[in-house]
């Protein structure tokens, strides 16, 4: 059975595919504010937890995070991470670093509920794109993982 | 006397289990591409693609250890201990066809089971109770073999009693 918001998450016309180290993470395009090069990132602001840097634009600050394969924040930036994806979030805009990011058409993505034996409160949805499995999440859900105690 | 055919396989070098003849639908000779799923339980951290379906890949021994309250060990099968992946078919709670994969520590062998071989689940298998339909005595190996209830095995995460 799908959870609240899963249906809306599954019907986005386009998704941004973020290549992490051993994970392909899809977020709806509507959750994305902009992409920025890592070179423009500034050091993290004080008291922003596990962020590895920040972007500032129009008096707004986006703390930037690196996610591990379990989608929890990591302290180190892998060498091949080059792109920051700034995400829309009402309460706390934030960004994620990744190796690459590109758009995929929603019509070519088949969302798939997580198998029953794998479901936990924070587990994401899955999606099939061709023969590849991607993880499907949203800025709101990922933000809860950033806020969760380690 | 009624007989039925089962597949017997090892899930660890010393522990065997069985399923019905039609429940083992595919044996993968080599490990397929496995995709890690974030935040998934330690005994089922990966999925694979099989016939355009996303199938969970489970380490049943690790699941049973968790059910026994033995913590999160034996999470990563190695080629030395688990040479094969088997794809199993079952009916879920809504009676729809469903599929799951288990790491196997041996090649499955076919075995004819008669009613006379049915036995109680041995005392050291009590943690298997939620995941087992019945049990029989394997006269070849001289051991009790639990018959898996695959719907339970691949159902929601085990919740230990408070």
CSV table of C-alpha atoms in Angstrom, one decimal:
chain,number,residue,atom,x,y,z
A,1,UNK,CA,0.0,0.0,0.0
A,2,UNK,CA,1.3,3.4,-0.9
A,3,UNK,CA,1.8,6.1,1.7
A,4,UNK,CA,0.3,9.6,1.7
A,5,UNK,CA,2.0,11.8,-1.0
A,6,UNK,CA,3.4,8.7,-2.8
A,7,UNK,CA,0.8,8.9,-5.6
A,8,UNK,CA,1.7,12.6,-6.3
A,9,UNK,CA,5.4,11.7,-6.2
A,10,UNK,CA,4.8,9.0,-8.8
A,11,UNK,CA,3.1,11.3,-11.3
A,12,UNK,CA,5.6,14.0,-11.9
A,13,UNK,CA,6.0,14.8,-15.7
A,14,UNK,CA,9.8,15.1,-15.3
A,15,UNK,CA,12.4,14.0,-12.7
A,16,UNK,CA,15.9,15.1,-12.0
A,17,UNK,CA,18.2,12.0,-11.8
A,18,UNK,CA,21.0,12.6,-9.3
A,19,UNK,CA,23.9,10.2,-9.6
A,20,UNK,CA,25.3,9.5,-6.2
A,21,UNK,CA,28.1,7.0,-5.5
A,22,UNK,CA,26.1,3.8,-5.8
A,23,UNK,CA,22.6,5.1,-6.1
A,24,UNK,CA,20.5,6.9,-8.7
A,25,UNK,CA,18.1,9.2,-6.9
A,26,UNK,CA,15.0,10.7,-8.7
A,27,UNK,CA,13.3,13.9,-7.4
A,28,UNK,CA,10.4,15.6,-9.1
A,29,UNK,CA,11.6,18.5,-11.3
A,30,UNK,CA,9.2,20.8,-9.4
A,31,UNK,CA,11.2,20.2,-6.2
A,32,UNK,CA,14.4,21.6,-7.9
A,33,UNK,CA,15.3,25.3,-7.6
A,34,UNK,CA,18.5,25.2,-9.7
A,35,UNK,CA,21.8,23.4,-10.3
A,36,UNK,CA,25.1,25.0,-9.4
A,37,UNK,CA,28.8,24.1,-9.8
A,38,UNK,CA,30.6,22.8,-6.8
A,39,UNK,CA,33.3,25.4,-7.4
A,40,UNK,CA,30.8,28.1,-6.3
A,41,UNK,CA,30.1,26.6,-3.0
A,42,UNK,CA,31.1,28.5,0.2
A,43,UNK,CA,32.1,27.0,3.5
A,44,UNK,CA,29.3,25.8,5.7
A,45,UNK,CA,27.6,28.4,8.0
A,46,UNK,CA,28.0,27.8,11.7
A,47,UNK,CA,25.4,25.5,13.4
A,48,UNK,CA,24.1,23.9,10.2
A,49,UNK,CA,24.8,20.4,11.4
A,50,UNK,CA,26.3,18.0,8.9
A,51,UNK,CA,26.3,20.3,5.9
A,52,UNK,CA,29.5,20.4,3.9
A,53,UNK,CA,29.0,24.0,2.5
A,54,UNK,CA,26.4,26.6,1.5
A,55,UNK,CA,25.1,28.5,-1.4
A,56,UNK,CA,23.7,32.0,-1.1
A,57,UNK,CA,21.3,33.7,-3.5
A,58,UNK,CA,19.0,36.7,-3.1
A,59,UNK,CA,19.6,36.7,0.6
A,60,UNK,CA,18.6,33.1,0.9
A,61,UNK,CA,21.0,30.4,2.1
A,62,UNK,CA,21.0,26.7,1.0
A,63,UNK,CA,23.0,24.4,3.3
A,64,UNK,CA,24.5,21.7,1.2
A,65,UNK,CA,24.7,18.0,2.1
A,66,UNK,CA,26.4,14.8,0.8
A,67,UNK,CA,24.1,11.8,1.1
A,68,UNK,CA,25.5,8.3,1.6
A,69,UNK,CA,23.9,5.1,0.1
A,70,UNK,CA,21.5,5.0,3.0
A,71,UNK,CA,20.5,8.6,2.3
A,72,UNK,CA,22.0,9.9,5.5
A,73,UNK,CA,24.4,12.9,5.6
A,74,UNK,CA,28.1,12.2,5.1
A,75,UNK,CA,31.0,14.4,6.3
A,76,UNK,CA,33.2,14.1,3.2
A,77,UNK,CA,32.7,15.2,-0.4
A,78,UNK,CA,33.7,12.4,-2.8
A,79,UNK,CA,36.3,13.5,-5.4
A,80,UNK,CA,33.9,13.1,-8.4
A,81,UNK,CA,31.1,15.1,-7.0
A,82,UNK,CA,30.8,18.2,-9.1
A,83,UNK,CA,27.2,19.5,-9.0
A,84,UNK,CA,25.0,21.0,-6.3
A,85,UNK,CA,21.3,20.5,-6.7
A,86,UNK,CA,19.4,23.3,-4.8
A,87,UNK,CA,16.0,22.0,-3.7
A,88,UNK,CA,12.8,23.8,-2.9
A,89,UNK,CA,11.6,23.3,0.7
A,90,UNK,CA,9.3,25.7,2.4
A,91,UNK,CA,10.8,25.5,5.9
A,92,UNK,CA,14.4,24.9,5.0
A,93,UNK,CA,15.7,25.1,1.4
A,94,UNK,CA,18.8,22.9,1.1
A,95,UNK,CA,21.0,21.3,-1.5
A,96,UNK,CA,22.6,18.0,-2.4
A,97,UNK,CA,25.9,17.3,-4.0
A,98,UNK,CA,26.1,14.6,-6.7
A,99,UNK,CA,28.3,13.3,-9.5
A,100,UNK,CA,25.9,14.2,-12.3
A,101,UNK,CA,22.3,15.4,-12.6
A,102,UNK,CA,20.0,15.2,-15.7
A,103,UNK,CA,16.3,15.2,-16.5
A,104,UNK,CA,14.3,12.1,-17.3
A,105,UNK,CA,10.8,12.1,-18.7
A,106,UNK,CA,8.2,10.9,-16.2
A,107,UNK,CA,6.4,8.8,-18.9
A,108,UNK,CA,9.5,6.5,-19.2
A,109,UNK,CA,9.6,5.9,-15.4
A,110,UNK,CA,7.6,3.2,-13.9
A,111,UNK,CA,7.2,3.8,-10.1
A,112,UNK,CA,7.1,0.7,-8.1
A,113,UNK,CA,6.0,0.2,-4.5
A,114,UNK,CA,8.8,-1.0,-2.2
A,115,UNK,CA,8.4,-4.8,-1.6
A,116,UNK,CA,6.6,-5.4,1.7
A,117,UNK,CA,9.5,-7.0,3.4
A,118,UNK,CA,11.7,-3.8,2.8
A,119,UNK,CA,9.3,-1.2,4.1
A,120,UNK,CA,10.4,1.0,6.9
A,121,UNK,CA,9.0,4.5,7.8
A,122,UNK,CA,11.8,6.3,6.0
A,123,UNK,CA,12.3,4.0,3.0
A,124,UNK,CA,11.8,5.6,-0.4
A,125,UNK,CA,9.8,4.4,-3.3
A,126,UNK,CA,11.5,2.6,-6.2
A,127,UNK,CA,11.2,3.2,-9.9
A,128,UNK,CA,12.1,1.2,-13.0
A,129,UNK,CA,13.7,3.1,-15.9
A,130,UNK,CA,14.4,0.6,-18.6
A,131,UNK,CA,16.3,-2.2,-16.8
A,132,UNK,CA,17.6,0.1,-14.1
A,133,UNK,CA,16.3,0.6,-10.6
A,134,UNK,CA,16.2,4.1,-9.3
A,135,UNK,CA,15.2,5.5,-5.9
A,136,UNK,CA,12.3,7.9,-5.9
A,137,UNK,CA,12.0,10.6,-3.3
A,138,UNK,CA,11.1,14.2,-2.7
A,139,UNK,CA,12.7,17.3,-1.2
A,140,UNK,CA,10.3,17.0,1.8
A,141,UNK,CA,11.1,13.3,2.5
A,142,UNK,CA,14.8,13.7,2.1
A,143,UNK,CA,14.7,16.7,4.4
A,144,UNK,CA,13.3,14.5,7.1
A,145,UNK,CA,16.2,12.1,6.8
A,146,UNK,CA,18.6,15.1,7.1
A,147,UNK,CA,16.9,16.1,10.3
A,148,UNK,CA,16.7,12.6,11.8
A,149,UNK,CA,19.2,11.8,14.6
A,150,UNK,CA,22.1,9.8,13.3
B,1,UNK,CA,-0.2,-42.4,1.0
B,2,UNK,CA,0.0,-38.9,-0.6
B,3,UNK,CA,3.3,-37.6,-1.8
B,4,UNK,CA,4.4,-34.2,-3.1
B,5,UNK,CA,7.6,-32.9,-4.6
B,6,UNK,CA,9.6,-30.2,-2.8
B,7,UNK,CA,12.8,-28.4,-3.4
B,8,UNK,CA,15.4,-28.5,-0.6
B,9,UNK,CA,18.2,-26.0,-0.3
B,10,UNK,CA,20.6,-24.7,2.3
B,11,UNK,CA,20.3,-21.1,3.5
B,12,UNK,CA,23.5,-21.5,5.5
B,13,UNK,CA,26.1,-24.2,5.3
B,14,UNK,CA,24.3,-26.1,8.0
B,15,UNK,CA,20.6,-25.1,7.8
B,16,UNK,CA,18.2,-26.2,5.1
B,17,UNK,CA,14.7,-25.3,4.1
B,18,UNK,CA,12.2,-26.4,1.5
B,19,UNK,CA,9.5,-25.0,-0.7
B,20,UNK,CA,6.9,-26.6,-3.0
B,21,UNK,CA,7.8,-27.8,-6.4
B,22,UNK,CA,6.2,-24.9,-8.2
B,23,UNK,CA,7.4,-22.2,-5.9
B,24,UNK,CA,11.0,-22.2,-7.1
B,25,UNK,CA,10.7,-20.6,-10.5
B,26,UNK,CA,14.2,-19.6,-11.5
B,27,UNK,CA,17.8,-20.3,-10.4
B,28,UNK,CA,20.3,-17.6,-11.4
B,29,UNK,CA,23.7,-19.1,-12.2
B,30,UNK,CA,25.6,-15.9,-11.6
B,31,UNK,CA,24.8,-13.0,-9.4
B,32,UNK,CA,22.7,-10.4,-11.2
B,33,UNK,CA,23.0,-6.7,-10.8
B,34,UNK,CA,21.8,-5.9,-7.3
B,35,UNK,CA,20.5,-2.4,-6.4
B,36,UNK,CA,20.9,-1.2,-2.8
B,37,UNK,CA,17.7,0.3,-1.3
B,38,UNK,CA,18.4,3.0,1.3
B,39,UNK,CA,16.8,2.6,4.8
B,40,UNK,CA,15.8,-1.0,4.1
B,41,UNK,CA,16.1,-3.7,6.8
B,42,UNK,CA,19.6,-5.2,7.0
B,43,UNK,CA,18.4,-8.7,5.9
B,44,UNK,CA,16.9,-7.4,2.7
B,45,UNK,CA,18.9,-4.4,1.5
B,46,UNK,CA,18.8,-5.1,-2.3
B,47,UNK,CA,16.5,-5.6,-5.1
B,48,UNK,CA,17.1,-6.9,-8.6
B,49,UNK,CA,15.2,-6.7,-11.9
B,50,UNK,CA,13.7,-10.0,-13.1
B,51,UNK,CA,11.3,-10.1,-16.1
B,52,UNK,CA,10.6,-6.3,-15.8
B,53,UNK,CA,9.8,-6.7,-12.1
B,54,UNK,CA,11.6,-5.3,-9.1
B,55,UNK,CA,12.2,-8.3,-6.8
B,56,UNK,CA,13.5,-8.1,-3.2
B,57,UNK,CA,16.7,-10.1,-2.5
B,58,UNK,CA,16.7,-11.5,1.0
B,59,UNK,CA,19.2,-13.2,3.3
B,60,UNK,CA,16.8,-15.5,5.0
B,61,UNK,CA,19.4,-16.6,7.6
B,62,UNK,CA,19.9,-13.0,8.7
B,63,UNK,CA,16.1,-12.5,8.9
B,64,UNK,CA,15.7,-15.5,11.1
B,65,UNK,CA,18.6,-14.3,13.3
B,66,UNK,CA,16.8,-11.0,13.8
B,67,UNK,CA,13.6,-12.9,14.7
B,68,UNK,CA,15.6,-14.8,17.3
B,69,UNK,CA,16.9,-11.5,18.7
B,70,UNK,CA,20.5,-12.2,17.7
B,71,UNK,CA,21.2,-8.8,16.1
B,72,UNK,CA,22.4,-7.8,12.7
B,73,UNK,CA,25.0,-10.4,11.8
B,74,UNK,CA,25.4,-12.5,8.7
B,75,UNK,CA,24.1,-9.6,6.5
B,76,UNK,CA,26.4,-10.1,3.5
B,77,UNK,CA,26.4,-13.4,1.8
B,78,UNK,CA,29.7,-14.1,0.0
B,79,UNK,CA,30.4,-16.3,-3.0
B,80,UNK,CA,31.9,-18.8,-0.6
B,81,UNK,CA,28.8,-19.3,1.4
B,82,UNK,CA,26.0,-18.4,-1.0
B,83,UNK,CA,26.7,-19.4,-4.6
B,84,UNK,CA,23.2,-19.0,-6.0
B,85,UNK,CA,20.1,-16.8,-6.0
B,86,UNK,CA,16.8,-18.4,-6.4
B,87,UNK,CA,13.6,-16.7,-7.5
B,88,UNK,CA,10.5,-17.8,-5.7
B,89,UNK,CA,6.8,-17.3,-6.6
B,90,UNK,CA,4.0,-17.1,-4.1
B,91,UNK,CA,0.6,-15.5,-3.6
B,92,UNK,CA,0.5,-12.3,-1.4
B,93,UNK,CA,-2.2,-11.5,1.1
B,94,UNK,CA,-4.4,-10.3,-1.8
B,95,UNK,CA,-3.8,-13.6,-3.5
B,96,UNK,CA,-1.9,-11.8,-6.3
B,97,UNK,CA,1.2,-13.5,-7.8
B,98,UNK,CA,4.4,-12.1,-6.2
B,99,UNK,CA,8.1,-12.9,-6.4
B,100,UNK,CA,11.1,-12.8,-4.1
B,101,UNK,CA,14.7,-13.9,-4.3
B,102,UNK,CA,16.7,-15.7,-1.6
B,103,UNK,CA,20.5,-16.2,-1.3
B,104,UNK,CA,21.1,-20.0,-1.4
B,105,UNK,CA,24.1,-21.8,0.1
B,106,UNK,CA,23.6,-24.9,-2.1
B,107,UNK,CA,22.0,-26.0,-5.3
B,108,UNK,CA,18.4,-27.0,-4.7
B,109,UNK,CA,17.6,-30.7,-4.9
B,110,UNK,CA,14.2,-32.2,-5.7
B,111,UNK,CA,12.8,-34.5,-3.1
B,112,UNK,CA,9.5,-36.5,-2.9
B,113,UNK,CA,7.9,-36.1,0.5
B,114,UNK,CA,5.1,-38.3,1.8
B,115,UNK,CA,2.6,-37.6,4.5
B,116,UNK,CA,4.3,-40.1,6.8
B,117,UNK,CA,7.4,-37.8,6.9
B,118,UNK,CA,5.6,-34.8,8.4
B,119,UNK,CA,7.0,-33.9,11.8
B,120,UNK,CA,7.0,-31.2,14.4
B,121,UNK,CA,9.3,-28.2,14.1
B,122,UNK,CA,12.3,-29.0,16.3
B,123,UNK,CA,12.7,-26.9,19.4
B,124,UNK,CA,15.7,-25.0,18.1
B,125,UNK,CA,13.7,-23.8,15.1
B,126,UNK,CA,11.0,-22.0,17.1
B,127,UNK,CA,11.9,-18.6,15.7
B,128,UNK,CA,11.0,-20.0,12.3
B,129,UNK,CA,7.4,-20.5,13.4
B,130,UNK,CA,6.0,-17.4,11.7
B,131,UNK,CA,7.7,-18.3,8.4
B,132,UNK,CA,6.9,-22.0,8.2
B,133,UNK,CA,3.9,-23.9,7.0
B,134,UNK,CA,5.0,-27.4,8.2
B,135,UNK,CA,8.0,-29.6,8.6
B,136,UNK,CA,9.2,-33.0,7.4
B,137,UNK,CA,11.9,-35.5,8.1
B,138,UNK,CA,14.5,-35.7,5.3
B,139,UNK,CA,15.5,-39.4,5.4
B,140,UNK,CA,18.5,-38.7,3.1
B,141,UNK,CA,20.1,-36.1,5.3
B,142,UNK,CA,18.4,-37.3,8.5
B,143,UNK,CA,17.3,-33.9,9.6
B,144,UNK,CA,14.0,-32.0,10.0
B,145,UNK,CA,13.4,-29.6,7.1
B,146,UNK,CA,11.0,-26.6,7.5
B,147,UNK,CA,8.7,-25.9,4.6
B,148,UNK,CA,8.7,-22.1,4.1
B,149,UNK,CA,5.6,-20.0,4.0
B,150,UNK,CA,6.9,-17.6,1.3
B,151,UNK,CA,4.1,-15.0,1.7
B,152,UNK,CA,5.2,-14.7,5.4
B,153,UNK,CA,8.9,-14.7,4.5
B,154,UNK,CA,8.4,-11.8,2.0
B,155,UNK,CA,5.8,-10.0,4.1
B,156,UNK,CA,6.2,-6.9,6.2
B,157,UNK,CA,9.2,-6.6,8.5
B,158,UNK,CA,9.2,-8.8,11.6
B,159,UNK,CA,8.1,-7.0,14.7
B,160,UNK,CA,9.4,-8.6,17.9
B,161,UNK,CA,7.0,-8.7,20.8
B,162,UNK,CA,7.5,-5.9,23.3
